[in-house]
PDB file of C-alpha atoms in Angstrom:
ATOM      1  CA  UNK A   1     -13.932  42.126 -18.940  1.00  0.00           C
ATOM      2  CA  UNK A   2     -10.886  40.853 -18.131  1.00  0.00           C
ATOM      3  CA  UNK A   3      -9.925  39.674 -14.344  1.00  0.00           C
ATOM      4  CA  UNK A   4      -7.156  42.252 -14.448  1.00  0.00           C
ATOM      5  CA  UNK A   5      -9.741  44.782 -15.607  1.00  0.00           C
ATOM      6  CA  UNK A   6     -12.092  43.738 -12.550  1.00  0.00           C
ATOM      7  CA  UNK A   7      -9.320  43.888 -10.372  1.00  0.00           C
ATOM      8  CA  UNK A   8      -8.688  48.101 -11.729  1.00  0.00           C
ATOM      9  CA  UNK A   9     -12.396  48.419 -11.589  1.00  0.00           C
ATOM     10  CA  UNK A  10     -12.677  47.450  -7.707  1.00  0.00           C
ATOM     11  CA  UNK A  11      -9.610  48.896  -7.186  1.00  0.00           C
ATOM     12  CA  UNK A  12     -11.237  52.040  -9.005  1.00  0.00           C
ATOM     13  CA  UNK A  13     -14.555  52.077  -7.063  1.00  0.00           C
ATOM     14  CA  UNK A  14     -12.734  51.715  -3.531  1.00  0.00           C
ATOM     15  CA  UNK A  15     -10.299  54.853  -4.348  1.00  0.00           C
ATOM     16  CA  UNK A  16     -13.323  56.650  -5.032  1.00  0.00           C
ATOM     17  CA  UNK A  17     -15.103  55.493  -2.099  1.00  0.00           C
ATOM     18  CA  UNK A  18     -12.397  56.783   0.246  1.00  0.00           C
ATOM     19  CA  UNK A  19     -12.080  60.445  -1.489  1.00  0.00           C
ATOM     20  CA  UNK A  20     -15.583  60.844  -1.378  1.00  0.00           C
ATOM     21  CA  UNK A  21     -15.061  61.320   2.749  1.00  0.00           C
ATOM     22  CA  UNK A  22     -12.971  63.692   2.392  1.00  0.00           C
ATOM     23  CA  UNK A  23     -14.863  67.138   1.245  1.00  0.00           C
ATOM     24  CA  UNK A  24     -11.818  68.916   0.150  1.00  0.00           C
ATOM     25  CA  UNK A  25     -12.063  66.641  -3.186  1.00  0.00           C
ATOM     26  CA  UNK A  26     -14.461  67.659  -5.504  1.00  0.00           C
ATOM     27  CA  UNK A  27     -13.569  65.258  -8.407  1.00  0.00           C
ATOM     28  CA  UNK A  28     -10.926  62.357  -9.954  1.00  0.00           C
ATOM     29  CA  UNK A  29      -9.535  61.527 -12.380  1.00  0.00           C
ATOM     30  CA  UNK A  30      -7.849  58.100 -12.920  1.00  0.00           C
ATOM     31  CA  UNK A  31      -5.449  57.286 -15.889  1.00  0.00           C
ATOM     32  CA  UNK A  32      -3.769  53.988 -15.946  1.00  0.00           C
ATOM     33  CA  UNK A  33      -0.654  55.675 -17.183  1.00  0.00           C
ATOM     34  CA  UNK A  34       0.406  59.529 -18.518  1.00  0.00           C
ATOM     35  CA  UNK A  35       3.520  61.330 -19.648  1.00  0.00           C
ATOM     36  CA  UNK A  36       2.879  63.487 -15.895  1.00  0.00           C
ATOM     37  CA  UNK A  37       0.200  64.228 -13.819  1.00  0.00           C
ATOM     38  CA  UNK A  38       1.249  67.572 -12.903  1.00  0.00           C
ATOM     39  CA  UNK A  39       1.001  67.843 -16.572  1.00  0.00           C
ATOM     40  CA  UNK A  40      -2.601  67.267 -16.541  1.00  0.00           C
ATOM     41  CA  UNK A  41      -3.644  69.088 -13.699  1.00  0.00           C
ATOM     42  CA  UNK A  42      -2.191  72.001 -15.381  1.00  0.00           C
ATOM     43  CA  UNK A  43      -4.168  71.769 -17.952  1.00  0.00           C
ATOM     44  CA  UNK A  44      -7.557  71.092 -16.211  1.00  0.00           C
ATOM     45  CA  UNK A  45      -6.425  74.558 -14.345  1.00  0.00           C
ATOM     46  CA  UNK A  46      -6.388  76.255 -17.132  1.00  0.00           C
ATOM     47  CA  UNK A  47      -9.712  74.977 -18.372  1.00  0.00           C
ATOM     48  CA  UNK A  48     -11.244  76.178 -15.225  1.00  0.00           C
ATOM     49  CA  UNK A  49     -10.838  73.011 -12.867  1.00  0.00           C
ATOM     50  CA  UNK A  50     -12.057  74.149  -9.163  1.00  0.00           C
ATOM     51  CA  UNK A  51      -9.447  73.608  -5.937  1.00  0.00           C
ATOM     52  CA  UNK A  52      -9.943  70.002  -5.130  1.00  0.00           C
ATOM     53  CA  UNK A  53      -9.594  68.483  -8.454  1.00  0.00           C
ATOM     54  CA  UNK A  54      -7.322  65.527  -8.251  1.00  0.00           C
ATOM     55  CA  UNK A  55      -5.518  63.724 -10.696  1.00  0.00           C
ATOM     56  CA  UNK A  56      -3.902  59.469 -10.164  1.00  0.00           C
ATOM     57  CA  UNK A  57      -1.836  57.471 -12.320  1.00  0.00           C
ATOM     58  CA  UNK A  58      -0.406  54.121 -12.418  1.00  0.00           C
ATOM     59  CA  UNK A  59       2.100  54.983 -14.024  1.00  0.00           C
ATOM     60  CA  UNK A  60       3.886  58.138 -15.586  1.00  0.00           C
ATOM     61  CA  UNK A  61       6.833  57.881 -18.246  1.00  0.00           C
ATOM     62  CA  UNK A  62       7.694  61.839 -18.079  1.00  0.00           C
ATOM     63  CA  UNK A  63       7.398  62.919 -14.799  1.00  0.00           C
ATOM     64  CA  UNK A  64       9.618  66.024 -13.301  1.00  0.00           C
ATOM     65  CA  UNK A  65      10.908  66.792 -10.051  1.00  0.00           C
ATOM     66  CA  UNK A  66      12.240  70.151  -9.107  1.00  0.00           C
ATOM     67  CA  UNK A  67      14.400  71.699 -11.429  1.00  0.00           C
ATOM     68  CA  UNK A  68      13.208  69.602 -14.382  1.00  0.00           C
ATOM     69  CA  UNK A  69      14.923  66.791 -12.949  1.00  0.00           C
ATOM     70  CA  UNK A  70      13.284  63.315 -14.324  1.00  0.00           C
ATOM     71  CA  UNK A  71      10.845  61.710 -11.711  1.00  0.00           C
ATOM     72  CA  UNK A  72      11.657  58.005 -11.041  1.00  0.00           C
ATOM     73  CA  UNK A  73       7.876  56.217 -12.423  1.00  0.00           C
ATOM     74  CA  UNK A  74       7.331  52.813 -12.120  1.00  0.00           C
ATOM     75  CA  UNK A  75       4.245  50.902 -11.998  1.00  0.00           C
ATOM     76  CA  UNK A  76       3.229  50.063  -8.638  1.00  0.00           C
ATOM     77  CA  UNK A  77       3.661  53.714  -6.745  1.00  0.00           C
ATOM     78  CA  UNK A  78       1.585  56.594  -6.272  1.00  0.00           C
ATOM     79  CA  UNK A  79       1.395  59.516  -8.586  1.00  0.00           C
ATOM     80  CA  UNK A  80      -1.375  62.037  -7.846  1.00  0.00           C
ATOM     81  CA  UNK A  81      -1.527  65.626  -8.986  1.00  0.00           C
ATOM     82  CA  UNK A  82      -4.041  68.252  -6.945  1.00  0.00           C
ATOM     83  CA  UNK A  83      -5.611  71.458  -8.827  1.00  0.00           C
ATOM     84  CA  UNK A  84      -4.940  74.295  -6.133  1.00  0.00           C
ATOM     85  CA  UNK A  85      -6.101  77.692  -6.032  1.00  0.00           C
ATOM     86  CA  UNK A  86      -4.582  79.372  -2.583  1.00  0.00           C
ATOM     87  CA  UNK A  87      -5.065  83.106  -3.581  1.00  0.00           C
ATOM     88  CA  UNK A  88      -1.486  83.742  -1.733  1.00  0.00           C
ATOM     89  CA  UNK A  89       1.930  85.811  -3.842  1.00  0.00           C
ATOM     90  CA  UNK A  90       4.471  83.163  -5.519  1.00  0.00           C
ATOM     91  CA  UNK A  91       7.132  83.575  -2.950  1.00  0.00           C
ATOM     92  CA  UNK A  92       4.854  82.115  -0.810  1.00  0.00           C
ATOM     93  CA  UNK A  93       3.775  78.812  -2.503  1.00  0.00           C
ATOM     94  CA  UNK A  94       6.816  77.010  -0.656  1.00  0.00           C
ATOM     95  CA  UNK A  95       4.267  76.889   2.018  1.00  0.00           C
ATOM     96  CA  UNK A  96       2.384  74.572  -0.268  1.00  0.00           C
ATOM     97  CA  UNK A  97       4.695  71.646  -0.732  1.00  0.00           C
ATOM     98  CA  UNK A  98       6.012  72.341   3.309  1.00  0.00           C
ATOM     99  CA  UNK A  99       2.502  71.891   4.043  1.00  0.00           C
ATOM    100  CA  UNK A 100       2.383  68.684   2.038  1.00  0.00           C
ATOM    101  CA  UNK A 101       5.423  67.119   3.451  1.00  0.00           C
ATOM    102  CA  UNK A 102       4.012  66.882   6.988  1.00  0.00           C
ATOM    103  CA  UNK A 103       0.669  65.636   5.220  1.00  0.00           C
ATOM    104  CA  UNK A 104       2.598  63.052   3.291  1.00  0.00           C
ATOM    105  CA  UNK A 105       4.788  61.983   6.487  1.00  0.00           C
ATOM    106  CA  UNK A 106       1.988  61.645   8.811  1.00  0.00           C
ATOM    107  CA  UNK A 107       0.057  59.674   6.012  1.00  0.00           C
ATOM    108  CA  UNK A 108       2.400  57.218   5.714  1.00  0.00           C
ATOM    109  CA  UNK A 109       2.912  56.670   9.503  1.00  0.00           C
ATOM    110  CA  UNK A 110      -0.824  56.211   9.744  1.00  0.00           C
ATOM    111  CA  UNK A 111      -0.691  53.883   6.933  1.00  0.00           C
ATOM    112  CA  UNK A 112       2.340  52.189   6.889  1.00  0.00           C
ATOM    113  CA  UNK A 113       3.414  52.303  10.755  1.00  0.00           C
ATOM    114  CA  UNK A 114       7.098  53.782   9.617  1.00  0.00           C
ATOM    115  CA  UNK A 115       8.658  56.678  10.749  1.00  0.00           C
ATOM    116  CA  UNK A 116       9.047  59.374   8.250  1.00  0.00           C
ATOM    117  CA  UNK A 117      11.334  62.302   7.966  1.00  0.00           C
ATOM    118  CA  UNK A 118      11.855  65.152   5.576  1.00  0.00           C
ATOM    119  CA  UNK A 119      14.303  66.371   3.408  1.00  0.00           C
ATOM    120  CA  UNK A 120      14.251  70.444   3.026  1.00  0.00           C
ATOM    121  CA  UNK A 121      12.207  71.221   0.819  1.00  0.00           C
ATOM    122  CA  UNK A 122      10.601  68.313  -0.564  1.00  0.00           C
ATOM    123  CA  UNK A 123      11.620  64.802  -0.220  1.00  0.00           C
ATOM    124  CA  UNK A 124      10.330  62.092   2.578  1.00  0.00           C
ATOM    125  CA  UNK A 125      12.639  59.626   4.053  1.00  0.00           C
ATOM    126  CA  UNK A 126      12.036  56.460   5.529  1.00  0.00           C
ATOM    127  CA  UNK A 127      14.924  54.573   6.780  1.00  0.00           C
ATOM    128  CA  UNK A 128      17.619  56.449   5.101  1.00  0.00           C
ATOM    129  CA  UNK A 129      16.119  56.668   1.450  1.00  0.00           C
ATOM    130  CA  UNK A 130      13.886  59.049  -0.464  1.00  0.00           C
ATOM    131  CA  UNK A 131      10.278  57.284  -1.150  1.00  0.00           C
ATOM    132  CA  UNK A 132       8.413  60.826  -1.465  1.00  0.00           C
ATOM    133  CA  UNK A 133       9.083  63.376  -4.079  1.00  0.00           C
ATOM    134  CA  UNK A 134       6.638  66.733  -3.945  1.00  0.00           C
ATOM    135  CA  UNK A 135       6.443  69.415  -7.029  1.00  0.00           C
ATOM    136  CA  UNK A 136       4.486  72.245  -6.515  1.00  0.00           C
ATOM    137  CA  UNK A 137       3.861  74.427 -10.120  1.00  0.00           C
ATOM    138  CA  UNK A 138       2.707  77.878 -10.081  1.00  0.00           C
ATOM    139  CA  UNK A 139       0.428  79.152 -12.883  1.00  0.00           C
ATOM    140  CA  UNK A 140       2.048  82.906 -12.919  1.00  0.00           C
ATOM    141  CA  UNK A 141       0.261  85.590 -14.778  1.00  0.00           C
ATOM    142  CA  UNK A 142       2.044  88.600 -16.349  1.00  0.00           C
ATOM    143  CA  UNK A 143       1.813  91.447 -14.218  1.00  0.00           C
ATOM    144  CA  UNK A 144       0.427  89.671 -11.499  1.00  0.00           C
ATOM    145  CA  UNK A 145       1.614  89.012  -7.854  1.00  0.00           C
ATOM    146  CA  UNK A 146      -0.742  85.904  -7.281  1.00  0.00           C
ATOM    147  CA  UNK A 147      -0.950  82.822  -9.156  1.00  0.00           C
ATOM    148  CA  UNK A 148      -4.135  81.797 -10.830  1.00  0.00           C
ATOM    149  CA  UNK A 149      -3.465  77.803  -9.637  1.00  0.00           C
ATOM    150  CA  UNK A 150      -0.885  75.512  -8.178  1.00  0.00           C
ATOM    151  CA  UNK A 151      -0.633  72.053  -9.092  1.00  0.00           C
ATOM    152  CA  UNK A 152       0.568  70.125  -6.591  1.00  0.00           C
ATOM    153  CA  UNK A 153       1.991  66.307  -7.611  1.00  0.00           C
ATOM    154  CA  UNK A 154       3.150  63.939  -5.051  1.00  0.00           C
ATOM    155  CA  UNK A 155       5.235  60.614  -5.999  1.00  0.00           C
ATOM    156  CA  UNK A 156       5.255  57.628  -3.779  1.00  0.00           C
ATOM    157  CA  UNK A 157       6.892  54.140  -3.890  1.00  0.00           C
ATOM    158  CA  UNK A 158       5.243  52.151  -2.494  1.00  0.00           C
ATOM    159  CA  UNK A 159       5.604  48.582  -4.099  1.00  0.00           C
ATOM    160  CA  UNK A 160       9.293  47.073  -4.533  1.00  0.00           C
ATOM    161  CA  UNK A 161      10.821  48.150  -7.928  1.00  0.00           C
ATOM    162  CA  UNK A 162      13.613  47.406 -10.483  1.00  0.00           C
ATOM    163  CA  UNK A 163      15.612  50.497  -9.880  1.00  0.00           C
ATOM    164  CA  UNK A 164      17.996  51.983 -11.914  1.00  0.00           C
ATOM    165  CA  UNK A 165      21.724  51.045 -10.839  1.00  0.00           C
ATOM    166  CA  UNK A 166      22.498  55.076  -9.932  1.00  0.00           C
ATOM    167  CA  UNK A 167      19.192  55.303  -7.512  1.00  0.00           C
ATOM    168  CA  UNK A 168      19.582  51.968  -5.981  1.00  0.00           C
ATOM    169  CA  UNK A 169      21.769  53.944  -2.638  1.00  0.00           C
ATOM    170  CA  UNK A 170      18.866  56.960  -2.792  1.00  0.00           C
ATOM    171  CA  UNK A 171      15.859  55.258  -3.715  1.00  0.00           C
ATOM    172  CA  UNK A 172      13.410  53.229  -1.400  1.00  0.00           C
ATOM    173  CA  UNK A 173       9.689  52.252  -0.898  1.00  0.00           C
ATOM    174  CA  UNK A 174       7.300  51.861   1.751  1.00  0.00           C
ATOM    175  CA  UNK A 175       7.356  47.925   1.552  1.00  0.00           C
ATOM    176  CA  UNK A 176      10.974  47.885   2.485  1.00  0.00           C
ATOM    177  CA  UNK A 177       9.548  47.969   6.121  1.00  0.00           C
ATOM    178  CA  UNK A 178       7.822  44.356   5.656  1.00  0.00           C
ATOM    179  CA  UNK A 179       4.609  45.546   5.883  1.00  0.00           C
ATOM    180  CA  UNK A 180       2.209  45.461   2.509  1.00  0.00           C
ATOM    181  CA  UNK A 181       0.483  49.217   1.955  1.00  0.00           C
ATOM    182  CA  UNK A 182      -2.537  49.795   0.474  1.00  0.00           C
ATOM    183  CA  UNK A 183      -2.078  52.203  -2.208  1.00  0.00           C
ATOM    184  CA  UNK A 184      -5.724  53.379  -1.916  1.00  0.00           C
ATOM    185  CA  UNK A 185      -5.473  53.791   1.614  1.00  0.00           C
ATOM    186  CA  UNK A 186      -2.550  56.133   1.401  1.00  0.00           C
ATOM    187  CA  UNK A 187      -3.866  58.531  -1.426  1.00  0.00           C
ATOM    188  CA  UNK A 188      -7.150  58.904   1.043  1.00  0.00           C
ATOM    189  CA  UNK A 189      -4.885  59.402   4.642  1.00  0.00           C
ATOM    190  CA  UNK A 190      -2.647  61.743   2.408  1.00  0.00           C
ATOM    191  CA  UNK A 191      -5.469  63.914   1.407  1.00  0.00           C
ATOM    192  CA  UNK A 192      -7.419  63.899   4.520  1.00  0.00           C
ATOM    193  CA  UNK A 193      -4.510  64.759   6.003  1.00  0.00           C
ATOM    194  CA  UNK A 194      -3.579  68.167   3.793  1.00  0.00           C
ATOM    195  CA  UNK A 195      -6.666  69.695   3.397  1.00  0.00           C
ATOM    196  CA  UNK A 196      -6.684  69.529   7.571  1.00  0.00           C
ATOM    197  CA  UNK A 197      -3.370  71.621   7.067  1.00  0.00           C
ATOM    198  CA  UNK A 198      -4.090  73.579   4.116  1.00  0.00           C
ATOM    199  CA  UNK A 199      -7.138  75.299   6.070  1.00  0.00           C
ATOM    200  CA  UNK A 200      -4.688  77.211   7.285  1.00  0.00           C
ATOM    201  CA  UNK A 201      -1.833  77.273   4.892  1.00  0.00           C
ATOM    202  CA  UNK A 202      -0.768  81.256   5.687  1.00  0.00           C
ATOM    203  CA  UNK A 203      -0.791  80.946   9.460  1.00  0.00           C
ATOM    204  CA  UNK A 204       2.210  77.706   8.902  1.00  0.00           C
ATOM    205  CA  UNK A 205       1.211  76.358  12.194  1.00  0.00           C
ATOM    206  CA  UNK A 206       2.504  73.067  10.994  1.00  0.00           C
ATOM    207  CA  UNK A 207       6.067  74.223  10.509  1.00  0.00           C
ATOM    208  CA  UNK A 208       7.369  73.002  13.871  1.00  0.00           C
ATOM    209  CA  UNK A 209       6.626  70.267  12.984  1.00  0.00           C
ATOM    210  CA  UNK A 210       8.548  70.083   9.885  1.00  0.00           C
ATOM    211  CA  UNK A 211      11.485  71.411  11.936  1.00  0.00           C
ATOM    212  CA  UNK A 212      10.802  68.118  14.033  1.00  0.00           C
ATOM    213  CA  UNK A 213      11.299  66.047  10.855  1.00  0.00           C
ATOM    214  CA  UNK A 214      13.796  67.164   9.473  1.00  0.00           C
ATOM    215  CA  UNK A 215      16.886  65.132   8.577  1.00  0.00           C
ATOM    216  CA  UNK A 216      19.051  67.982   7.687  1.00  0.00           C
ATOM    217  CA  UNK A 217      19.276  70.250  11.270  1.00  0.00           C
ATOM    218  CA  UNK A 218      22.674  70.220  12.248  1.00  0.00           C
ATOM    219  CA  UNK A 219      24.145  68.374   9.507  1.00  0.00           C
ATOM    220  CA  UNK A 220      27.006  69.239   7.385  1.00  0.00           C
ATOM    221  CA  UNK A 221      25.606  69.096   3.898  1.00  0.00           C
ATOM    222  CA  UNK A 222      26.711  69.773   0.562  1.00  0.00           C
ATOM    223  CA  UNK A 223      24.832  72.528  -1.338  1.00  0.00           C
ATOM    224  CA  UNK A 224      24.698  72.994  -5.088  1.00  0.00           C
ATOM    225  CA  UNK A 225      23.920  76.451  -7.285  1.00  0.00           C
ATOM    226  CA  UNK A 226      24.650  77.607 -10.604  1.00  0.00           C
ATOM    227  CA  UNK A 227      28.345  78.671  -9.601  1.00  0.00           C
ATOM    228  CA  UNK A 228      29.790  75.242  -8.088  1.00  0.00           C
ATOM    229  CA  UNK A 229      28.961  73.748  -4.475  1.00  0.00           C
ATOM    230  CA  UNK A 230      30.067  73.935  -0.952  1.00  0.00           C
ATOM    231  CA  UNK A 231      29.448  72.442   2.092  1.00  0.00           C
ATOM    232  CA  UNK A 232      27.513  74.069   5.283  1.00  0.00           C
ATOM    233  CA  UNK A 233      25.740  73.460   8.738  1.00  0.00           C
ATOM    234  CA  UNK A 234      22.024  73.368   8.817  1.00  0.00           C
ATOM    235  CA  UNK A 235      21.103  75.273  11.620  1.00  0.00           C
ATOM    236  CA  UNK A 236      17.597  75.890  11.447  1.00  0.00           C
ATOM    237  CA  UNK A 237      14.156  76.142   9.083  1.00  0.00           C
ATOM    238  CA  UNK A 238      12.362  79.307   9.882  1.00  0.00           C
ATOM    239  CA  UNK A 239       8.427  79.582   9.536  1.00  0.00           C
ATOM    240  CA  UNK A 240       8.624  80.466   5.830  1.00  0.00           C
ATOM    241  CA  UNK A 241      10.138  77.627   5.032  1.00  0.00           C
ATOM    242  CA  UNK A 242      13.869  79.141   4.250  1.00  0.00           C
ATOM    243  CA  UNK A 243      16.623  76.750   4.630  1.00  0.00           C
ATOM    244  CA  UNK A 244      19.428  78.542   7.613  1.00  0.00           C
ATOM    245  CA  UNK A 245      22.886  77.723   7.535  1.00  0.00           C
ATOM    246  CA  UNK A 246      26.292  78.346   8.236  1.00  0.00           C
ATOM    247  CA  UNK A 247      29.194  78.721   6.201  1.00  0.00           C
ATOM    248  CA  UNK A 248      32.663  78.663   7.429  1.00  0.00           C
ATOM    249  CA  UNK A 249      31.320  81.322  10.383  1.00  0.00           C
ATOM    250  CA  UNK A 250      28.857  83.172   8.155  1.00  0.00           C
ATOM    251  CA  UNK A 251      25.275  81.924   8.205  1.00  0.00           C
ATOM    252  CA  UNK A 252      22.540  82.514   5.313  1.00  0.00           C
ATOM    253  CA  UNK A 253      19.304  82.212   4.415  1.00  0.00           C
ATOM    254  CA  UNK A 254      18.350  79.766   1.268  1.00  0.00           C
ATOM    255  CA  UNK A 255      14.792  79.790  -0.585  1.00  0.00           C
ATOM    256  CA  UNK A 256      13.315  76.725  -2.426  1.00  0.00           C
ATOM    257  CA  UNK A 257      14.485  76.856  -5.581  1.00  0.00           C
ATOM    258  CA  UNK A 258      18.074  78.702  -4.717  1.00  0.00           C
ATOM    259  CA  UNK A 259      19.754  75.416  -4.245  1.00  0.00           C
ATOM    260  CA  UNK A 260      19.951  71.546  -4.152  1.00  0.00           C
ATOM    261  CA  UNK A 261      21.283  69.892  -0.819  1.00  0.00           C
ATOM    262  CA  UNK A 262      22.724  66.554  -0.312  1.00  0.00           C
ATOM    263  CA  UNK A 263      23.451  64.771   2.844  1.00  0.00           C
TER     264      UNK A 263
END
């Protein structure tokens, strides 16, 4: 064995370690690198995966963000996919990646001593750039209301990166604050920190909170849908996780999904 592969191995054992306090996970897997994660989550759903089952990566080389956007990769971040069955109707899985957001935020001020904020629906800031991304799939059945899973894959940089020359003003990572992050650390405070949330996804206690972080209220942003853009006023995120705004005096109602904002 190679000291690189002893390095993986240790670095292996002490993920696993750290998971195994946390009851909500019920197994892992680790791949050193994959096309997604979300992508194999999905398909450990469908083969009958329980809630709890947890996917990492290295590194992906086809990974999505919402609408099939490409994810961003590189070795040296975090990309973790969770098998989820909530039992709740599909309009309602936005409470899912709300409910992550705050999990992922407060994770990586426990870990990282930074202050995080969020970007409706699904993006974490730190300093003024995104180092968060959150995609939550539902597995719909025909005919049916409720979705037999959700996968839900999280994407952190963590670890300084080439980046491409059109992310270099969007993109950051955790170790922009000076401070070195254990990866493993940060996977473990991020799930300890959901499943303490996702007890009690439907009641959306944690919502304030997410109003708290936001770095959208009462900004003019610009809004994108299938017909063109415009700009509007955020004035508010309501408990179901729908964007409020106003628009030249009128205000509206947005659901994940409707649009794409930027500040």
């Amino acid at each position: 064995m190679t000291e690189e592969d002893e390095k993986k191995s240790r670095n292996a054992e002490s993920l696993e370690l750290l998971l195994k306090q946390n009851s909500f996970i019920v197994s892992l897997q680790e791949l050193s690198e994959t096309d997604s994660t979300n992508r194999v989550a999905k398909e450990l759903a469908l083969s009958g995966a329980p809630e709890g089952t947890l996917v990492v990566a290295e590194r992906q080389n086809g990974g999505k963000g919402r609408l099939g956007r490409s994810f961003f990769s590189p070795e040296g971040g975090i990309y973790m996919s969770m098998v989820l069955r909530p039992g709740m109707p599909a309009e309602r899985a936005v409470l899912i990646t709300t409910c992550a957001a705050v999990a992922v935020a407060r994770a990586i001020e426990r870990v990282s001593e930074v202050v995080a904020g969020i970007k409706w629906v699904n993006d974490i800031f730190v300093q003024g750039k995104k180092v968060c991304g959150i995609l939550a799939e539902a597995g719909l059945v025909p005919e049916e209301s409720v979705p037999s899973y959700v996968v839900l894959g999280i994407g952190i940089n963590v670890k300084h990166q080439s980046v491409p020359e059109e992310l270099k003003d969007i993109l950051g990572c955790l170790e922009d604050s000076g401070k070195s992050v254990s990866k493993n650390d940060l996977i473990a405070a991020v799930w300890e920190e959901f499943s303490e949330l996702y007890r009690n996804l439907s009641a959306a206690a944690y919502m304030e909170e997410y109003k708290k972080r936001s770095v959208l209220l009462g900004k003019t942003v610009t809004l994108f849908v299938p017909e063109g853009e415009y700009k509007a006023v955020v004035t508010d995120i309501d408990k179901e996780g729908h964007l409020e705004i106003d628009r030249d005096g009128v205000k509206q109602k947005l659901s994940y999904g409707e649009v794409s904002v930027r500040m």
